[in-house]
Amino acid sequence: MSGASKASSVVSVGVGARAARFGNALPFALIAGPCALESRDHALFMAEKLAGISDRLGLPLVFKSSFDKANRTSASGRRGLGLEAAMKIFDEIKARFGLPVVTDVHEREHCAMVAGTVDLLQIPAFLCRQTDLLLAAAATGKPVNVKKGQFLAPWDMKNVAAKIVEAGNPNVLVTERGVSFGYNTLVTDFRGLPIMAEQIGAPVIFDATHSVQQPGGQGTSSGGQREFVPVLARAAAAVGVAGLFIETHDRPEEAFSDGPNMVPLAELEPLLARLMDFDRLAKGL
């Protein structure tokens, strides 16, 4: 990072009582929701359930769902509801539950279009080095979460974050989501979490569900090993992270995308309670 510009060590997402603060030394905050928007009713159902979990645990939450899954394994993959419909749903979620919202952006034009609604813009891992996309996201003034590409080393994210910070937006998060290992497999090097925290200075998020994904592992769609989500999430919490990213669904087997690696909604709350114990121990809270 250049000397004149630095990433914020604490990033606030949203406004009001439900704003989520992400900082490597703070209690972790959660980014959670279904992978893709499937319908208005389902999104509101999931947001209500997640808001209840957040309230019961005292765990700050940012609701996540994608309006378009542009990087499907095959052309037959279901992509979501589209931008216009999604923004109306996100507005309703914010109005009814007060939750901050994050969604992916894939094109430069998306950034300004979603920034009036969402509280956090997310750059997908495959696009993390697309300079024009990063600059357009930075220009909105909203916090930006960048997923680390499966092809990048932890220290390579220093240059990615610098593009956003040096464009005048210090509110950047960086997310670990596993590294390609052979074919259809991802592995996580947990050394990368403190490396990114030290070298970038930004809050570091661990994506526990995409880290167990098996890209293209089912031929025309990705597979996953959701049984290992708790294992990796506990490891990340033990290392110490600013946030955890966990996609969840009430019926993962019927989900539009990423069902094999999403945590069943019924299992989420006890998992989070356990992860909060790990987090307090790791940080001496």
Coordinates of C-alpha atoms in Angstrom, one line a residue:
M1 CA 0.0 0.0 0.0
S2 CA 1.3 3.5 -0.7
G3 CA 2.2 5.6 2.3
A4 CA -0.5 8.3 1.7
S5 CA -3.4 5.9 1.5
K6 CA -4.3 3.2 4.0
A7 CA -7.2 0.7 4.3
S8 CA -9.4 1.2 7.3
S9 CA -8.8 -1.2 10.1
V10 CA -12.4 -1.1 11.1
V11 CA -15.2 -0.9 8.4
S12 CA -18.8 -0.2 9.3
V13 CA -21.5 -1.6 7.0
G14 CA -25.0 -0.2 7.2
V15 CA -26.5 2.5 9.5
G16 CA -28.4 2.6 12.7
A17 CA -28.7 0.0 15.4
R18 CA -28.1 -2.9 13.0
A19 CA -24.9 -1.6 11.5
A20 CA -22.1 -4.2 11.4
R21 CA -18.6 -3.3 12.3
F22 CA -15.8 -5.4 10.9
G23 CA -12.3 -5.3 12.6
N24 CA -9.7 -8.0 13.0
A25 CA -9.6 -7.3 16.8
L26 CA -13.3 -6.9 17.2
P27 CA -15.8 -9.7 17.8
F28 CA -16.6 -11.2 14.4
A29 CA -19.5 -10.0 12.4
L30 CA -21.5 -12.3 10.0
I31 CA -22.3 -12.1 6.3
A32 CA -25.0 -14.7 5.6
G33 CA -27.9 -15.5 3.3
P34 CA -28.8 -17.7 0.4
C35 CA -26.4 -17.8 -2.5
A36 CA -28.9 -16.4 -5.0
L37 CA -32.2 -14.6 -4.8
E38 CA -34.8 -17.2 -5.7
S39 CA -38.0 -15.2 -5.0
R40 CA -39.3 -12.3 -2.9
D41 CA -41.0 -14.6 -0.5
H42 CA -38.0 -16.8 0.0
A43 CA -35.6 -13.8 0.5
L44 CA -37.9 -12.3 3.1
F45 CA -38.3 -15.6 4.9
M46 CA -34.5 -16.0 5.1
A47 CA -33.9 -12.4 6.1
E48 CA -36.5 -12.8 8.9
K49 CA -34.9 -16.0 10.2
L50 CA -31.4 -14.6 10.0
A51 CA -32.4 -11.4 11.8
G52 CA -33.9 -13.5 14.6
I53 CA -30.6 -15.5 14.9
S54 CA -28.7 -12.2 14.9
D55 CA -30.8 -10.8 17.7
R56 CA -30.7 -13.9 19.9
L57 CA -26.9 -14.3 19.6
G58 CA -26.1 -10.5 19.7
L59 CA -24.2 -11.1 16.4
P60 CA -24.0 -8.3 13.8
L61 CA -25.3 -9.5 10.5
V62 CA -25.1 -8.4 6.8
F63 CA -27.7 -10.1 4.6
K64 CA -26.1 -11.6 1.5
S65 CA -27.7 -12.8 -1.7
S66 CA -26.8 -12.4 -5.4
F67 CA -29.1 -10.8 -8.0
D68 CA -27.2 -12.6 -10.8
K69 CA -24.9 -15.6 -10.6
A70 CA -23.0 -14.7 -13.8
N71 CA -20.3 -17.4 -13.4
R72 CA -22.4 -20.5 -13.7
T73 CA -20.6 -23.8 -14.5
S74 CA -22.9 -24.3 -17.5
A75 CA -25.3 -22.2 -19.6
S76 CA -28.2 -24.1 -18.0
G77 CA -27.4 -22.9 -14.5
R78 CA -30.1 -20.7 -12.8
R79 CA -28.8 -17.2 -12.3
G80 CA -31.2 -15.3 -10.1
L81 CA -33.9 -12.6 -10.4
G82 CA -32.0 -9.8 -12.1
L83 CA -31.0 -6.4 -10.9
E84 CA -34.3 -4.5 -11.0
A85 CA -36.3 -7.1 -9.1
A86 CA -33.5 -7.7 -6.6
M87 CA -33.1 -4.0 -5.6
K88 CA -36.8 -3.9 -4.7
I89 CA -36.4 -7.0 -2.6
F90 CA -33.3 -5.6 -0.9
D91 CA -35.1 -2.3 -0.2
E92 CA -37.9 -4.3 1.5
I93 CA -35.5 -6.4 3.6
K94 CA -33.8 -3.2 4.8
A95 CA -37.1 -1.5 5.6
R96 CA -38.7 -4.5 7.4
F97 CA -35.7 -5.9 9.3
G98 CA -33.2 -3.1 9.3
L99 CA -30.5 -5.4 8.0
P100 CA -27.5 -4.1 5.9
V101 CA -27.3 -5.9 2.5
V102 CA -24.4 -7.0 0.3
T103 CA -24.6 -8.3 -3.2
D104 CA -22.1 -9.2 -6.0
V105 CA -21.3 -6.9 -8.9
H106 CA -19.9 -8.2 -12.1
E107 CA -19.9 -5.2 -14.4
R108 CA -18.7 -1.6 -13.9
E109 CA -22.3 -0.4 -14.6
H110 CA -23.7 -2.5 -11.8
C111 CA -21.8 -0.6 -9.1
A112 CA -23.6 2.7 -9.4
M113 CA -26.9 1.0 -10.0
V114 CA -26.8 -1.1 -6.7
A115 CA -25.0 1.5 -4.5
G116 CA -28.2 3.4 -3.9
T117 CA -29.7 0.3 -2.2
V118 CA -27.0 -2.0 -0.9
D119 CA -24.6 -1.2 1.9
L120 CA -21.7 -3.3 0.8
L121 CA -20.5 -4.1 -2.7
Q122 CA -18.9 -7.5 -3.3
I123 CA -16.3 -8.3 -6.0
P124 CA -16.4 -12.1 -6.9
A125 CA -13.2 -14.0 -6.7
F126 CA -12.9 -14.5 -10.4
L127 CA -13.0 -10.8 -11.0
C128 CA -10.8 -9.6 -8.2
R129 CA -8.1 -8.3 -10.5
Q130 CA -10.5 -6.4 -12.9
T131 CA -9.2 -2.9 -12.3
D132 CA -12.1 -1.0 -13.9
L133 CA -14.6 -3.0 -11.8
L134 CA -12.6 -2.3 -8.6
L135 CA -12.4 1.4 -9.4
A136 CA -16.1 1.7 -10.2
A137 CA -16.9 0.0 -6.9
A138 CA -14.6 2.3 -5.1
A139 CA -16.2 5.3 -6.7
T140 CA -19.6 4.6 -5.1
G141 CA -18.1 5.4 -1.7
K142 CA -19.7 2.3 -0.3
P143 CA -17.5 -0.3 1.5
V144 CA -16.2 -3.0 -0.9
N145 CA -15.6 -6.7 -0.1
V146 CA -13.2 -8.4 -2.5
K147 CA -13.1 -12.1 -2.6
K148 CA -9.5 -13.4 -3.0
G149 CA -9.1 -15.2 -6.3
Q150 CA -8.6 -19.0 -6.2
F151 CA -5.5 -18.3 -8.2
L152 CA -3.9 -15.7 -5.9
A153 CA -1.5 -15.9 -3.0
P154 CA -2.5 -13.9 0.2
W155 CA 0.2 -11.3 -0.4
D156 CA -1.2 -10.6 -3.9
M157 CA -4.3 -9.1 -2.3
K158 CA -2.2 -6.2 -1.2
N159 CA -2.2 -4.9 -4.8
V160 CA -6.0 -5.6 -5.2
A161 CA -6.9 -3.6 -2.1
A162 CA -4.5 -0.8 -3.1
K163 CA -6.5 -0.2 -6.2
I164 CA -9.6 0.6 -4.1
V165 CA -7.9 2.5 -1.4
E166 CA -5.8 4.7 -3.8
A167 CA -9.0 5.5 -5.6
G168 CA -10.1 7.3 -2.5
N169 CA -12.1 4.6 -0.7
P170 CA -10.4 3.1 2.4
N171 CA -13.4 1.0 3.4
V172 CA -12.3 -2.4 1.9
L173 CA -12.7 -5.9 3.2
V174 CA -10.8 -8.9 1.9
T175 CA -12.2 -12.4 1.9
E176 CA -10.4 -15.8 1.9
R177 CA -12.4 -18.5 0.1
G178 CA -9.8 -21.2 -0.7
V179 CA -7.2 -21.9 -3.3
S180 CA -7.4 -24.1 -6.4
F181 CA -5.8 -27.5 -5.7
G182 CA -5.7 -29.8 -8.7
Y183 CA -9.1 -30.4 -10.3
N184 CA -12.5 -29.6 -8.8
T185 CA -10.9 -29.0 -5.3
L186 CA -10.2 -26.0 -3.1
V187 CA -8.0 -25.9 0.0
T188 CA -7.5 -23.2 2.6
D189 CA -4.1 -22.1 3.8
F190 CA -4.9 -20.5 7.2
R191 CA -1.6 -18.7 7.2
G192 CA -3.2 -16.3 4.7
L193 CA -5.6 -14.8 7.2
P194 CA -2.9 -13.1 9.4
I195 CA -0.8 -12.4 6.4
M196 CA -3.5 -10.4 4.7
A197 CA -4.4 -8.7 8.0
E198 CA -0.8 -7.6 8.5
Q199 CA 0.1 -6.6 5.0
I200 CA -3.2 -4.9 4.0
G201 CA -4.4 -3.7 7.4
A202 CA -8.0 -4.2 6.3
P203 CA -10.6 -6.5 8.0
V204 CA -10.2 -10.1 6.9
I205 CA -13.3 -12.3 6.3
F206 CA -13.3 -16.1 6.0
D207 CA -15.8 -17.6 3.5
A208 CA -16.5 -21.0 5.1
T209 CA -19.0 -22.2 2.5
H210 CA -17.2 -21.4 -0.8
S211 CA -14.0 -22.9 0.7
V212 CA -15.7 -26.3 0.7
Q213 CA -17.0 -25.9 -2.8
Q214 CA -15.9 -28.4 -5.5
P215 CA -15.9 -26.1 -8.7
G216 CA -17.5 -27.9 -11.6
G217 CA -17.5 -31.1 -9.5
Q218 CA -20.9 -32.3 -10.7
G219 CA -20.2 -31.9 -14.3
T220 CA -22.7 -29.1 -15.2
S221 CA -22.7 -27.6 -11.7
S222 CA -20.4 -27.3 -8.7
G223 CA -20.4 -29.7 -5.9
G224 CA -19.4 -29.2 -2.2
Q225 CA -18.8 -30.8 1.1
R226 CA -20.9 -28.9 3.6
E227 CA -20.0 -31.3 6.4
F228 CA -16.6 -29.5 6.5
V229 CA -18.0 -26.0 6.9
P230 CA -17.9 -26.2 10.7
V231 CA -14.4 -27.5 10.7
L232 CA -13.0 -24.7 8.6
A233 CA -15.1 -22.1 10.3
R234 CA -13.8 -23.1 13.7
A235 CA -10.2 -23.0 12.4
A236 CA -10.7 -19.5 11.1
A237 CA -12.3 -18.3 14.3
A238 CA -9.4 -19.8 16.2
V239 CA -6.9 -17.9 14.1
G240 CA -9.0 -14.7 14.4
V241 CA -11.0 -13.0 11.7
A242 CA -13.1 -9.8 11.4
G243 CA -16.0 -11.7 9.9
L244 CA -17.4 -15.0 8.7
F245 CA -19.2 -15.5 5.4
I246 CA -21.6 -18.4 5.5
E247 CA -24.2 -19.0 2.8
T248 CA -27.3 -20.8 4.2
H249 CA -30.7 -22.1 2.9
D250 CA -33.7 -23.7 4.5
R251 CA -33.6 -26.4 1.7
P252 CA -30.1 -26.5 0.3
E253 CA -30.9 -29.5 -2.0
E254 CA -33.5 -27.3 -3.8
A255 CA -31.4 -24.1 -4.0
F256 CA -30.7 -22.4 -7.3
S257 CA -27.0 -22.5 -6.8
D258 CA -24.3 -23.8 -4.4
G259 CA -26.7 -26.0 -2.5
P260 CA -24.0 -28.7 -1.8
N261 CA -21.9 -26.2 0.2
M262 CA -24.6 -24.2 1.9
V263 CA -25.3 -24.7 5.6
P264 CA -28.9 -25.8 6.3
L265 CA -30.7 -23.0 8.1
A266 CA -31.7 -25.3 11.0
E267 CA -28.0 -26.0 11.8
L268 CA -26.8 -22.4 11.6
E269 CA -27.6 -20.9 15.0
P270 CA -25.8 -23.6 17.1
L271 CA -22.8 -23.4 14.8
L272 CA -22.6 -19.6 15.2
A273 CA -22.9 -19.9 19.0
R274 CA -20.0 -22.3 19.0
L275 CA -17.9 -20.0 16.6
M276 CA -18.5 -17.1 18.9
D277 CA -17.0 -19.1 21.8
F278 CA -13.9 -19.7 19.6
D279 CA -13.7 -16.1 18.6
R280 CA -13.8 -14.8 22.2
L281 CA -11.1 -17.3 23.2
A282 CA -8.8 -16.4 20.3
K283 CA -9.1 -12.6 20.9
G284 CA -9.2 -12.7 24.6
L285 CA -12.6 -10.9 24.7

